[in-house]
Coordinates of C-alpha atoms in Angstrom, one line a residue:
Chain A
N1 CA 0.0 0.0 0.0
A2 CA 2.6 2.5 -1.1
G3 CA 0.4 5.5 -2.1
V4 CA 2.6 8.2 -3.6
T5 CA 6.3 7.5 -3.7
Q6 CA 8.9 10.2 -4.3
T7 CA 12.6 9.6 -5.1
P8 CA 15.1 10.7 -4.0
K9 CA 14.3 11.8 -0.5
F10 CA 17.3 14.1 -0.2
Q11 CA 19.6 15.7 -2.8
V12 CA 22.3 18.3 -2.9
L13 CA 23.2 19.9 -6.2
K14 CA 25.6 22.6 -7.3
T15 CA 24.3 25.7 -9.2
G16 CA 23.8 24.9 -12.8
Q17 CA 23.4 21.1 -12.4
S18 CA 20.3 19.4 -13.7
M19 CA 18.1 16.8 -12.0
T20 CA 14.8 15.0 -12.2
L21 CA 12.6 14.3 -9.3
Q22 CA 10.5 11.2 -9.7
C23 CA 6.9 10.6 -8.5
A24 CA 4.8 7.5 -8.8
Q25 CA 1.3 6.6 -7.5
D26 CA -0.4 3.3 -7.3
M27 CA -4.0 4.5 -6.6
N28 CA -5.0 4.8 -10.3
H29 CA -5.5 8.5 -9.8
N30 CA -6.1 10.7 -12.9
S31 CA -4.5 13.9 -11.6
M32 CA -1.0 14.6 -10.3
Y33 CA 0.7 17.7 -8.9
W34 CA 4.0 19.1 -8.0
Y35 CA 4.4 21.6 -5.1
R36 CA 7.2 23.3 -3.4
Q37 CA 7.1 24.2 0.3
D38 CA 9.2 27.0 1.7
P39 CA 9.2 28.3 5.3
G40 CA 6.4 30.8 5.8
M41 CA 5.1 30.3 2.3
G42 CA 2.8 27.2 2.6
L43 CA 2.6 25.0 -0.5
R44 CA 2.9 26.6 -4.0
L45 CA 1.8 24.7 -7.1
I46 CA 4.6 24.3 -9.7
Y47 CA 2.9 22.2 -12.4
Y48 CA 0.0 19.7 -12.6
S49 CA -1.4 17.1 -14.8
A50 CA -5.2 16.9 -14.7
S51 CA -5.1 13.6 -16.7
E52 CA -2.7 11.4 -18.6
G53 CA -1.3 13.2 -21.6
T54 CA -1.9 16.8 -20.2
T55 CA 0.2 19.1 -18.2
D56 CA -0.3 22.7 -17.1
K57 CA 1.6 25.5 -15.3
G58 CA 0.8 26.3 -11.7
E59 CA 1.7 29.4 -9.7
V60 CA 5.6 29.1 -9.9
P61 CA 6.6 27.1 -13.1
N62 CA 9.7 29.1 -14.0
G63 CA 12.9 27.0 -14.0
Y64 CA 11.0 23.7 -14.1
N65 CA 9.6 21.2 -16.6
V66 CA 7.4 18.2 -16.1
S67 CA 6.6 14.9 -17.9
R68 CA 3.5 12.8 -17.3
L69 CA 5.2 9.5 -18.4
N70 CA 2.1 7.4 -17.9
K71 CA -0.9 7.4 -15.6
R72 CA 1.3 6.4 -12.6
E73 CA 4.3 8.6 -13.0
F74 CA 4.9 12.3 -13.1
S75 CA 8.4 13.7 -13.0
L76 CA 9.8 17.2 -12.3
R77 CA 13.0 18.4 -14.0
L78 CA 15.3 21.2 -13.0
E79 CA 17.3 22.0 -16.1
S80 CA 19.8 24.4 -14.5
A81 CA 19.4 24.5 -10.7
A82 CA 19.6 27.8 -8.9
P83 CA 19.9 28.4 -5.1
S84 CA 16.4 29.9 -5.2
Q85 CA 15.1 26.4 -6.0
T86 CA 16.3 25.1 -2.6
S87 CA 13.1 23.8 -1.1
V88 CA 11.1 20.7 -0.2
Y89 CA 9.2 19.3 -3.2
F90 CA 6.0 17.4 -2.8
C91 CA 4.1 15.3 -5.3
A92 CA 0.4 14.7 -4.9
S93 CA -2.3 12.8 -6.7
R94 CA -6.1 12.5 -6.6
T95 CA -8.9 11.0 -8.6
G96 CA -10.2 14.3 -9.8
K97 CA -11.9 17.6 -8.9
N98 CA -13.5 18.0 -5.5
Q99 CA -11.5 15.1 -4.1
P100 CA -8.8 15.1 -1.5
Q101 CA -5.1 15.0 -2.5
H102 CA -2.7 12.3 -1.4
F103 CA 0.9 13.4 -0.8
G104 CA 4.3 11.8 -0.9
D105 CA 6.8 12.4 1.9
G106 CA 8.8 14.9 -0.2
T107 CA 12.2 15.5 -1.7
R108 CA 14.5 17.8 0.3
L109 CA 16.6 19.6 -2.3
S110 CA 19.6 21.9 -1.5
I111 CA 21.3 23.9 -4.2
L112 CA 24.7 25.3 -3.4
Chain B
S1 CA -0.8 34.3 -4.3
Q2 CA -2.1 32.7 -1.2
Q3 CA -5.9 32.5 -0.9
G4 CA -6.2 30.9 2.5
E5 CA -5.0 33.0 5.5
E6 CA -4.7 31.0 8.6
D7 CA -4.9 32.2 12.2
P8 CA -3.1 31.8 14.5
Q9 CA 0.2 31.0 12.9
A10 CA 1.2 29.1 16.0
L11 CA -0.8 27.6 18.9
S12 CA 0.5 26.0 22.1
I13 CA -1.9 24.1 24.4
Q14 CA -2.0 21.5 27.1
E15 CA -3.1 17.9 26.4
G16 CA -6.9 17.6 26.9
E17 CA -7.6 21.2 25.8
N18 CA -9.4 22.0 22.6
A19 CA -7.6 23.6 19.7
T20 CA -9.2 26.0 17.2
M21 CA -7.7 27.1 14.0
N22 CA -9.2 29.5 11.5
C23 CA -8.9 30.0 7.8
S24 CA -10.2 32.9 5.7
Y25 CA -10.3 33.2 1.9
K26 CA -11.1 35.8 -0.7
T27 CA -12.9 34.3 -3.7
S28 CA -15.8 31.8 -4.2
I29 CA -15.0 28.2 -3.6
N30 CA -16.3 24.7 -4.5
N31 CA -14.9 23.1 -1.3
L32 CA -12.4 23.7 1.5
Q33 CA -10.1 21.0 2.7
W34 CA -8.0 20.6 5.9
Y35 CA -4.7 18.8 6.0
R36 CA -2.2 17.9 8.7
Q37 CA 1.6 17.7 8.2
N38 CA 3.8 16.0 10.8
S39 CA 7.4 17.2 10.8
G40 CA 9.4 15.8 7.9
R41 CA 6.3 14.2 6.3
G42 CA 3.9 14.9 3.5
L43 CA 0.4 16.4 4.1
V44 CA -2.4 14.1 5.1
H45 CA -6.0 14.9 4.3
L46 CA -8.4 15.4 7.2
I47 CA -11.7 16.7 6.1
L48 CA -13.3 18.1 2.9
I49 CA -16.3 20.4 3.3
R50 CA -18.3 21.5 0.3
S51 CA -19.6 25.0 -0.2
N52 CA -23.2 24.0 0.5
E53 CA -22.2 22.4 3.8
R54 CA -22.0 24.3 7.1
E55 CA -20.4 21.7 9.4
K56 CA -18.7 18.4 9.3
H57 CA -17.3 16.0 11.9
S58 CA -14.7 13.3 11.8
G59 CA -13.8 11.7 15.2
R60 CA -12.4 14.5 17.4
L61 CA -12.4 16.9 14.4
R62 CA -15.1 19.5 13.7
V63 CA -15.0 21.8 10.7
T64 CA -17.3 24.7 10.1
L65 CA -17.7 26.7 6.9
D66 CA -19.3 30.2 6.6
T67 CA -19.4 31.1 3.0
S68 CA -20.9 34.6 3.8
K69 CA -17.9 35.4 5.8
K70 CA -15.5 33.4 3.6
S71 CA -14.1 31.6 6.6
S72 CA -13.7 28.1 8.1
S73 CA -12.6 26.8 11.4
L74 CA -11.1 23.5 12.5
L75 CA -11.7 22.4 16.1
I76 CA -9.7 19.5 17.6
T77 CA -11.3 18.4 20.8
A78 CA -9.5 16.7 23.8
S79 CA -6.1 17.2 22.1
R80 CA -3.3 14.7 22.5
A81 CA 0.5 15.1 22.2
A82 CA 0.2 13.1 18.9
D83 CA -1.9 16.0 17.4
T84 CA 1.3 18.1 17.4
A85 CA 1.7 19.1 13.7
S86 CA 1.1 21.8 11.2
Y87 CA -2.5 22.2 9.9
F88 CA -3.3 23.7 6.5
C89 CA -6.5 24.8 4.9
A90 CA -6.8 24.6 1.1
T91 CA -9.6 26.1 -1.0
E92 CA -10.7 24.6 -4.3
D93 CA -12.4 26.7 -7.0
Q94 CA -14.8 25.6 -9.7
G95 CA -11.9 24.9 -12.1
G96 CA -10.3 22.4 -9.6
K97 CA -7.5 24.8 -8.6
L98 CA -6.4 24.1 -5.1
I99 CA -4.7 26.9 -3.1
F100 CA -3.1 26.2 0.3
G101 CA -2.8 28.6 3.2
Q102 CA 0.5 29.1 5.2
G103 CA -0.6 26.8 8.0
T104 CA -1.0 26.8 11.8
E105 CA 1.7 25.2 13.8
L106 CA 0.0 23.3 16.7
S107 CA 2.0 22.2 19.8
V108 CA 0.3 20.0 22.3
K109 CA 2.2 19.6 25.6
P110 CA 1.8 16.5 27.7

């Protein structure tokens, strides 16, 4: 009963490096989301995928790209990491609108 | 931009006491959701209340929604040390967009 699984759990990058954060859900959910959480800022939506084959920008998409690989998997890519992208990243999924979201335990990313 | 404004930002109580957290928002919503986050973990869904509902219960949790005042409250009765966590409200609009508040940090002392 894994739910939403995020890998890796921790990562340290140097400025300019690239990296892909992985997210997989086993609940047959249609919609998947990527958030970042910074102190005092709550959660901010980066990108989301309402259904397989679609992706849309959220509130803070600059510097990120996403891929909805299949119904289960939704990855987040940082092409050229910047210190401002140091954050905790959460992936979430849900069946659809007006339903609760299920969250992974996050990826803690530090960019030096 | 953050839609949900939570109050207080931090709350410290003794075990057995009740804890009340408030959430205010600005635009019309389809539903409002409350989540809990333990330190170092992801958010866990607690309750979803729809815009046509006024009150909802789940165990020791009671959520109210006043759409005329654009506000909601979460009451945790008979709190326990294990309730120590951050609590977030999230509003969902007609398009399915979910916006989270900045959270209330609850500390329950044994």
